[in-house]
Coordinates of C-alpha atoms in Angstrom, one line a residue:
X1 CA 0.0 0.0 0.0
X2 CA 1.6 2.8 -1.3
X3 CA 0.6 5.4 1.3
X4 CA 1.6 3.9 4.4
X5 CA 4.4 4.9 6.3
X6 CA 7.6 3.4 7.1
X7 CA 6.3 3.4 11.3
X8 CA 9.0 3.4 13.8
X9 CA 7.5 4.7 16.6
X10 CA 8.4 3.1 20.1
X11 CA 4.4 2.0 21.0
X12 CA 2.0 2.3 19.7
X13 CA 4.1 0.4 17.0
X14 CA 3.8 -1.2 13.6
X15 CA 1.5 -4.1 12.9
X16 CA 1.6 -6.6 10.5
X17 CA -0.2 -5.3 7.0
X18 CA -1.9 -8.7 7.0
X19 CA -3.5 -8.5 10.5
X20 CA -4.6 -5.3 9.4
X21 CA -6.0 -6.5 6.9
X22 CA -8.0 -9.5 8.1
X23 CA -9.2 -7.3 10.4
X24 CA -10.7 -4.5 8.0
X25 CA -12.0 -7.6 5.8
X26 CA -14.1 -9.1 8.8
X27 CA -14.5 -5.6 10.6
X28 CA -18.7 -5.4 9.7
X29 CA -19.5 -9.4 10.1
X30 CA -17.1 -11.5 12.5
X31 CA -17.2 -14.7 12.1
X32 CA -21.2 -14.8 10.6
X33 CA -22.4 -12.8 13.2
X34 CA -23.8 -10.2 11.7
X35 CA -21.8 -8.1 14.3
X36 CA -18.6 -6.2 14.8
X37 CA -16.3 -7.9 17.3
X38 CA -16.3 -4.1 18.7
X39 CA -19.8 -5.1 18.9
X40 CA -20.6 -8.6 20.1
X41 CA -20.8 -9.5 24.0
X42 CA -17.6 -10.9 26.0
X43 CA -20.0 -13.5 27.1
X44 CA -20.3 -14.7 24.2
X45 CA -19.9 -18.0 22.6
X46 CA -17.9 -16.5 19.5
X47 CA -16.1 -14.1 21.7
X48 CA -14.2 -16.7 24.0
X49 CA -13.4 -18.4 21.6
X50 CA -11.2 -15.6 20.3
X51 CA -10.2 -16.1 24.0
X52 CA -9.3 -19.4 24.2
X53 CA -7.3 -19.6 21.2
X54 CA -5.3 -16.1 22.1
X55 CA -4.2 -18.3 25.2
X56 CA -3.7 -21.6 23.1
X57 CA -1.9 -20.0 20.8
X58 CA 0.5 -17.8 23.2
X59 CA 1.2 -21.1 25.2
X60 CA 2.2 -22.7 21.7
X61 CA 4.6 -19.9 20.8
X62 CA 6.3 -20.0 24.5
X63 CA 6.6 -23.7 24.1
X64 CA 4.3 -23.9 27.6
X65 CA 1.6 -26.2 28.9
X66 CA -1.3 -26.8 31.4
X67 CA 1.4 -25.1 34.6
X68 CA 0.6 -22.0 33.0
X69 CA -2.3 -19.3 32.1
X70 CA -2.3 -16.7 29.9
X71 CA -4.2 -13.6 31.4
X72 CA -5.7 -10.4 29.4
X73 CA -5.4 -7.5 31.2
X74 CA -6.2 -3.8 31.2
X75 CA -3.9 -0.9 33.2
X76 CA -0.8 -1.6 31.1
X77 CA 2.7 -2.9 32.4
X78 CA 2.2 -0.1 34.7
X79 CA -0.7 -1.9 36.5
X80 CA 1.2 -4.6 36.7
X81 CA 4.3 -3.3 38.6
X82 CA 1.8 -2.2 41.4
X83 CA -0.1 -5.5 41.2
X84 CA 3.3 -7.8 41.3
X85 CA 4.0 -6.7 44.8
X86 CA 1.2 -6.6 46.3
X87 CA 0.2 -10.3 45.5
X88 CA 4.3 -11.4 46.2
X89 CA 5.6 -9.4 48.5
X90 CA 4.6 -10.4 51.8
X91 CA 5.1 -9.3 55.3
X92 CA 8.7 -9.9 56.1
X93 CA 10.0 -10.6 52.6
X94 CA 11.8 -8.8 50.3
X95 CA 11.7 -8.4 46.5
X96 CA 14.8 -8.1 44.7
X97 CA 15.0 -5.7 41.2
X98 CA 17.5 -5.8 38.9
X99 CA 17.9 -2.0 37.4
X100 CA 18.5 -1.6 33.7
X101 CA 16.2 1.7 32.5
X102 CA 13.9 3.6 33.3
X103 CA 10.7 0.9 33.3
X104 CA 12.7 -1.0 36.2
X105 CA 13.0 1.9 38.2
X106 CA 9.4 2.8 37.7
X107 CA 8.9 -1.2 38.8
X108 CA 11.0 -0.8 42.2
X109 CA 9.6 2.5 42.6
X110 CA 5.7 0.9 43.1
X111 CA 7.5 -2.4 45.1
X112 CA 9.0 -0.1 47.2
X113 CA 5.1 1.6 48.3
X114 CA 4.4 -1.9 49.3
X115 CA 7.3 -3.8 50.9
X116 CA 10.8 -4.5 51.3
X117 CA 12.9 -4.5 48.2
X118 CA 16.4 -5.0 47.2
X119 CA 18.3 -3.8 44.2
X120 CA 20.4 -7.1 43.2
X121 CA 21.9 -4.9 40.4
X122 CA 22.5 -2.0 38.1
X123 CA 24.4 -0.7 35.4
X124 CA 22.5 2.8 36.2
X125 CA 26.3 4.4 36.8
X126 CA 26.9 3.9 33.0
X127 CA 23.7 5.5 32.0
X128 CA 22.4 1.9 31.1
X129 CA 24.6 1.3 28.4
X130 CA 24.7 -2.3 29.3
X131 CA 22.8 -5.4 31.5
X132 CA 24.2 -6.7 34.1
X133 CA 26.6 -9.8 34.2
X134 CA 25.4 -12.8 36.2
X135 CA 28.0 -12.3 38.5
X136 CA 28.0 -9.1 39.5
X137 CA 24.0 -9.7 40.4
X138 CA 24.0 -10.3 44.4
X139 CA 20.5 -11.5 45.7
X140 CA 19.3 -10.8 49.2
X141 CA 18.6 -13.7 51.6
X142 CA 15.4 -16.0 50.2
X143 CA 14.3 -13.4 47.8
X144 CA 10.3 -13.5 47.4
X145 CA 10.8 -13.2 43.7
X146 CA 13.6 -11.2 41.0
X147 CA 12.3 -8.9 38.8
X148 CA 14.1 -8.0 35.5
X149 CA 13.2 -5.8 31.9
X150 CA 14.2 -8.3 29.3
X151 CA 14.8 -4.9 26.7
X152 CA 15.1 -1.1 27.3
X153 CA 13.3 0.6 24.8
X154 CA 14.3 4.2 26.1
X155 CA 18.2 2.9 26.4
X156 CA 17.9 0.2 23.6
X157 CA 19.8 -2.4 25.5
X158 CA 18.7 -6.0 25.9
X159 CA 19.5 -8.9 27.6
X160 CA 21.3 -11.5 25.4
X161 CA 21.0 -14.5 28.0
X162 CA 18.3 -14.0 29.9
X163 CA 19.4 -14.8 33.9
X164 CA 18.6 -17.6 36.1
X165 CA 18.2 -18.4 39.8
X166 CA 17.4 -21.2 40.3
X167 CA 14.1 -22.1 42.9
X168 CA 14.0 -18.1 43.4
X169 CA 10.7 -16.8 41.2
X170 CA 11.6 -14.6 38.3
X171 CA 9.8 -12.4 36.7
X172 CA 9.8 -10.1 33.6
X173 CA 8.3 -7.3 31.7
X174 CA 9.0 -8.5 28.3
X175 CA 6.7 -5.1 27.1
X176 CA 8.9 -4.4 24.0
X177 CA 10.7 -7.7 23.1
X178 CA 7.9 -10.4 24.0
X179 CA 8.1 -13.2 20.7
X180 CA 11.1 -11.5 19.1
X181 CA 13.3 -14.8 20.0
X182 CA 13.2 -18.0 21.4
X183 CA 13.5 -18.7 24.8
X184 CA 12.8 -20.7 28.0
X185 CA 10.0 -19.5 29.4
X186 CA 9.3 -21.7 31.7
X187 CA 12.1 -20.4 34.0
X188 CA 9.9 -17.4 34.6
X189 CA 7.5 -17.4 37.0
X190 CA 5.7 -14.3 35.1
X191 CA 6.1 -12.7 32.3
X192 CA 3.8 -9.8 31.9
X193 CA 4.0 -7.2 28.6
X194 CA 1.7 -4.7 27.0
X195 CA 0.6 -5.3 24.2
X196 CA 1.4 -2.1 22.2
X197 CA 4.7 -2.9 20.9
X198 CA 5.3 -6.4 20.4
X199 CA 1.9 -8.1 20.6
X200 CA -1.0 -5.6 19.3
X201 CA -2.7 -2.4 19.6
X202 CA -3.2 -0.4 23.1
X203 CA -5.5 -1.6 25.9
X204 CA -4.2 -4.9 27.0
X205 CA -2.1 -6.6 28.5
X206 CA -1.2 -10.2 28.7
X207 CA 0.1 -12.0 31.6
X208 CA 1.4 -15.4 31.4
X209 CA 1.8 -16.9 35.4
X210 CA 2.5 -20.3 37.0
X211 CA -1.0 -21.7 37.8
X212 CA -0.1 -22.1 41.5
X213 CA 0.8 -19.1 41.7
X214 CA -2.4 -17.4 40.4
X215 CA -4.5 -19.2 42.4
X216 CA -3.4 -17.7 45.1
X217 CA -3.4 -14.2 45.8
X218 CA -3.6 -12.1 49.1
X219 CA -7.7 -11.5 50.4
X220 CA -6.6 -8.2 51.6
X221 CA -6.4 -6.6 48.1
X222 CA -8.7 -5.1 46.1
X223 CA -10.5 -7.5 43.9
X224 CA -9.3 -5.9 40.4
X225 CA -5.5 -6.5 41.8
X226 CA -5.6 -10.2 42.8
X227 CA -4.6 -12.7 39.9
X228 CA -6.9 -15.3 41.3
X229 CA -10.2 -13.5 40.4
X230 CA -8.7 -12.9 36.6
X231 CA -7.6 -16.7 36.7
X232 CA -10.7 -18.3 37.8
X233 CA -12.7 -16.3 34.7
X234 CA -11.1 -16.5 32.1
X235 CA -9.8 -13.3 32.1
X236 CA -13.3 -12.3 32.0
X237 CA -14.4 -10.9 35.2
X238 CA -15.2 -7.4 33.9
X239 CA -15.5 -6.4 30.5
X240 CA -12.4 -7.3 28.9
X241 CA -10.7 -5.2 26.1
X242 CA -12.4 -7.5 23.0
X243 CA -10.6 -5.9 20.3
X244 CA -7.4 -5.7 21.7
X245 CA -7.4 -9.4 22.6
X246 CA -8.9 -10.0 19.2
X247 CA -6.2 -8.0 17.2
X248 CA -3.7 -9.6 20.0
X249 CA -4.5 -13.1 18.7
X250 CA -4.3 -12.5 15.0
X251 CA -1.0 -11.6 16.0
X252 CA 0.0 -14.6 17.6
X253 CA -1.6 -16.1 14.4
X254 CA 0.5 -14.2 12.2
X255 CA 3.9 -15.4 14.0
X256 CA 3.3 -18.4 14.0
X257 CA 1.9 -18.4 10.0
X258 CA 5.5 -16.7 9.5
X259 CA 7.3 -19.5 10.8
X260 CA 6.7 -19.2 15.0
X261 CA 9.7 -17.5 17.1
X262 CA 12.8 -19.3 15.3
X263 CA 11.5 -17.6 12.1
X264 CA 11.0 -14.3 14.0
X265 CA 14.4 -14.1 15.3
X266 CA 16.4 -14.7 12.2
X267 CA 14.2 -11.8 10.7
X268 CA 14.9 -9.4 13.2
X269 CA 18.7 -10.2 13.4
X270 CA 18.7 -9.1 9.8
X271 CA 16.7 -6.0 10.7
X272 CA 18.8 -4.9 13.1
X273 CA 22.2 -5.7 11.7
X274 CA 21.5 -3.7 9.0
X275 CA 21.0 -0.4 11.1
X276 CA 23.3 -1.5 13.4
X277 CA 26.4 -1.8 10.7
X278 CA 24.9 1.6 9.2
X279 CA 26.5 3.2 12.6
X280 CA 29.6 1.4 12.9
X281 CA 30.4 2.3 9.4
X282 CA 29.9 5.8 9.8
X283 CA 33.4 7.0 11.3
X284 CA 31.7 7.9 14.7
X285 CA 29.4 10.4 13.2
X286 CA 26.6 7.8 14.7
X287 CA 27.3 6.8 18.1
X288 CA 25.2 4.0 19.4
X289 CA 24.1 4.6 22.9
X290 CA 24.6 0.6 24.1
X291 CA 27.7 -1.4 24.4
X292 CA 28.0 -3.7 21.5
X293 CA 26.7 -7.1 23.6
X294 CA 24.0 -5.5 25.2
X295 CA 22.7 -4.1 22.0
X296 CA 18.6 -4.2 21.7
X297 CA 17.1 -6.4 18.6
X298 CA 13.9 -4.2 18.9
X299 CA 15.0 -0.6 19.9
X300 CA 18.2 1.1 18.0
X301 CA 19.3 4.0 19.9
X302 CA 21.8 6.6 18.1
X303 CA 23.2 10.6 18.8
X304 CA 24.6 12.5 15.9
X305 CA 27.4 15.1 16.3
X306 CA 24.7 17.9 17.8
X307 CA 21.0 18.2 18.0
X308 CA 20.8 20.5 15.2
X309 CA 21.8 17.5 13.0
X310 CA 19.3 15.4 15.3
X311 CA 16.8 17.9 14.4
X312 CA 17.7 17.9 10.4
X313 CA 17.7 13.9 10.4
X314 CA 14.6 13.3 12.2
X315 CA 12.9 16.4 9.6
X316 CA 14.4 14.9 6.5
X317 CA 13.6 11.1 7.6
X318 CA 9.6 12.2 7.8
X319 CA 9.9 13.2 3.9
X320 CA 11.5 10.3 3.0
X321 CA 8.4 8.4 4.2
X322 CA 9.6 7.5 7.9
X323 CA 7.7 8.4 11.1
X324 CA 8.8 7.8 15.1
X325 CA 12.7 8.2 14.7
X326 CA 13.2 11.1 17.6
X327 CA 14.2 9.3 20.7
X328 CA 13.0 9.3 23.8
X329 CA 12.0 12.8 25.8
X330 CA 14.3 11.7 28.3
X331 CA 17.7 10.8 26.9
X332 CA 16.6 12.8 23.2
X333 CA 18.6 11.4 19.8
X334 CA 17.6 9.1 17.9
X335 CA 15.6 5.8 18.0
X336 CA 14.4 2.8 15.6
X337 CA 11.5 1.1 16.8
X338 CA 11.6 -2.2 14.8
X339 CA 9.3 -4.8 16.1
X340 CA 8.9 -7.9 14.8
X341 CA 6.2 -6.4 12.2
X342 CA 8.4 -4.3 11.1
X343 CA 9.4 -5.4 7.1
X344 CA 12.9 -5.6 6.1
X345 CA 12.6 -3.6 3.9
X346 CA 11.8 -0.6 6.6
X347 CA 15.2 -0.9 7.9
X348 CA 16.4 -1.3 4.4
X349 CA 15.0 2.2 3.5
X350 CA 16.3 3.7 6.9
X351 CA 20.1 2.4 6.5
X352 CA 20.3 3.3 3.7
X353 CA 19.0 7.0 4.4
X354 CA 21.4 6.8 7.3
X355 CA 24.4 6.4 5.2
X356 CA 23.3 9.1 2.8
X357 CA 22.5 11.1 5.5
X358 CA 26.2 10.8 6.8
X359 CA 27.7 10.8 3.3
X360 CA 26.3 14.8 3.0
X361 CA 26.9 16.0 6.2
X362 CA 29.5 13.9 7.9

C-alpha cells in the first residue's frame, strides 16, 4: 500500500499489513455474526473463543503447557508493577529488582510503596549502556521473587541470556521484546507485557503466570489486583478489552503463520544488523548509545554530532516516508523502533537514508 508509512514509533508500534487486513476484511461481520467484534458480547460463545485460542496460541509460541495461564489484562505494564507486589511481597520478605532503565526503576519504585525491596543490580552508573553480568548480580537472603526488563526501549539495551536463579521466582516485563526470539519461558514465573509494541494495539495486557501461583493471591487486596479473580474467569471478570485481545490473537496467528519464534528471530537479526552496521560504518558520526553485547534487537538507539543535525535527520527522515525516529524525551537522539512487524525492507529504506544522510553531512 503505497501510502503507508515506514512506522517506527516506540508504541503504539507497527503491525503486520496482513493482521490489518483480516481485520478490515471481517471488521462489519465477524465470524457470521452479523456483528462487529467491537460489537458482540464478552460473554459470548464467538467471543471466547477468540479467547481461548489467544491463550492456546500464546502457550504454543512459548513452548508452555497446562502449569501456566495466559491472562488479558487492562492498566498496562504499569498496573502490573503495582499488582506484582502486592500479590508477592509479603510481610517480612523482600523483593529483589535488577535496574537496567527507566521501566525497572518505575517497577522498584511501586515495590518499594508496598514492601521491602532490594536492588540485586544495576548498570545505572553507566547510563544503562549495558545489563548486568550474572556475576555481578548479588540476591538478598530467600528473595520472594527477581524482577528484571528483558529490553530497554528508552536505552535500547537488551538482555542477550536471559538470567537464572534457580528455585528463586523470576519475573519479567517482556513489554517491548515479547516473541522476538526463542526462549525458555518456563524459567519465569511471570512474564507480563503490554501489548502495544510487540503483541497488538493499546488496551491490554497479557500476563502469562504459574498456575499455582495465580491461584493464590492475598484476600486483603482489592478485587481488580488479585490474579486469582482474573484466573478463575477467564480473564473475563469485567468487560475485557475484546478488540485488543482479538487484534492480539491475529498476531500470535500471524507469528506463528511466519514460521513461530525461530523464524521471528532470524528476521529481526537481519533487521537490526542492517541499522546497526549503518552506525559502525559511519566513522563515529553515529554513536550508538549501548555497548555492543547489550545491543537491543527491537529498539536502535543513536546521537549524531549535535542536535541540530538530530533535528535535520529526524525532519528529512519524515519526507522520506519515515515516522517515530526522535528518541525518547528523556535521553533525546535518535531511535528505531523495529518490532517484529516491522518489514525488512523498513530498515532497508532507513540504513540506507542513514548512510546518505552521513555521506552529506559527515
Amino acid at each position: 500500500m503505497s501510502n503507508r508509512i515506514i512506522n517506527f514509533n516506540a508504541g503504539p508500534a507497527v503491525l503486520p499489513l496482513d493482521v490489518l487486513q483480516a481485520a478490515q476484511e471481517e471488521l462489519l461481520n465477524f465470524n457470521n455474526t452479523g456483528m462487529s467484534i467491537l460489537e458482540i458480547s464478552h460473554r459470548s460463545k464467538p467471543y471466547e473463543e477468540v479467547n481461548r485460542e489467544a491463550e492456546a496460541n500464546m502457550k504454543e509460541l512459548l513452548g508452555l503447557g497446562d502449569e501456566y495461564r495466559v491472562l488479558f489484562l487492562q492498566g498496562g505494564a504499569s498496573t502490573q508493577f503495582a499488582m506484582i507486589p502486592l500479590n508477592f511481597l509479603t510481610s517480612g520478605q523482600t523483593a529483589d529488582y535488577i535496574l537496567t532503565g527507566v521501566w525497572s526503576e518505575k517497577a522498584l519504585k511501586e515495590a518499594k510503596l508496598v514492601g521491602q525491596t532490594h536492588i540485586a543490580g544495576s548498570t545505572a552508573e553507566g547510563n544503562y549502556r549495558r545489563t548486568p553480568q550474572q556475576e555481578e548480580i548479588q540476591l538478598s537472603d530467600k528473595p520472594a521473587y527477581v524482577h528484571i526488563t528483558s529490553n530497554n526501549t528508552i536505552y535500547g539495551t537488551q538482555w542477550k541470556e536471559l538470567p537464572s536463579f534457580g528455585p528463586v521466582p523470576l519475573f519479567a516485563d517482556m513489554s517491548s521484546d515479547i516473541l522476538c526470539r526463542p526462549f525458555d519461558a518456563s524459567k519465569f514465573s511471570l512474564i507480563y507485557a503490554g501489548a502495544q509494541k510487540n503483541l497488538g494495539p493499546s488496551g491490554v495486557t497479557a500476563v502469562i503466570i504459574r498456575k499455582e501461583l495465580a491461584e493464590n493471591s492475598p484476600r486483603t487486596i482489592p478485587t481488580m489486583l488479585r490474579y486469582d479473580t482474573h484466573a478463575s474467569t477467564d480473564s473475563l471478570y469485567n468487560t475485557p478489552p475484546t478488540f485488543a485481545v482479538y487484534l492480539l490473537n491475529l498476531v500470535l496467528r500471524w507469528i506463528k503463520a511466519q514460521g513461530g519464534l525461530t523464524a521471528m528471530e532470524a528476521r529481526n537479526v537481519t533487521k537490526a544488523r542492517l541499522i546497526y552496521d549503518a552506525i559502525d560504518s559511519s566513522n563515529g558520526f553515529y554513536r550508538g548509545h549501548a555497548d555492543k553485547d547489550s545491543r537491543s534487537l527491537m529498539n536502535v538507539t543513536f546521537r549524531l554530532p549535535n542536535e541540530e543535525l538530530e533535528k535535520m535527520f529526524a525532519a528529512e527522515s519524515v519526507a522520506a516516508g519515515m515516522s517515530g525516529l526522535k528518541g525518547h524525551r528523556s535521553v533525546g537522539g535518535l531511535r528505531a523502533s523495529i518490532y517484529n512487524a516491522m518489514p525488512v525492507a523498513g530498515c532497508q529504506t532507513l540504513s540506507q537514508f542513514m548512510k546518505e544522510f552521513c555521506r552529506k553531512h559527515g
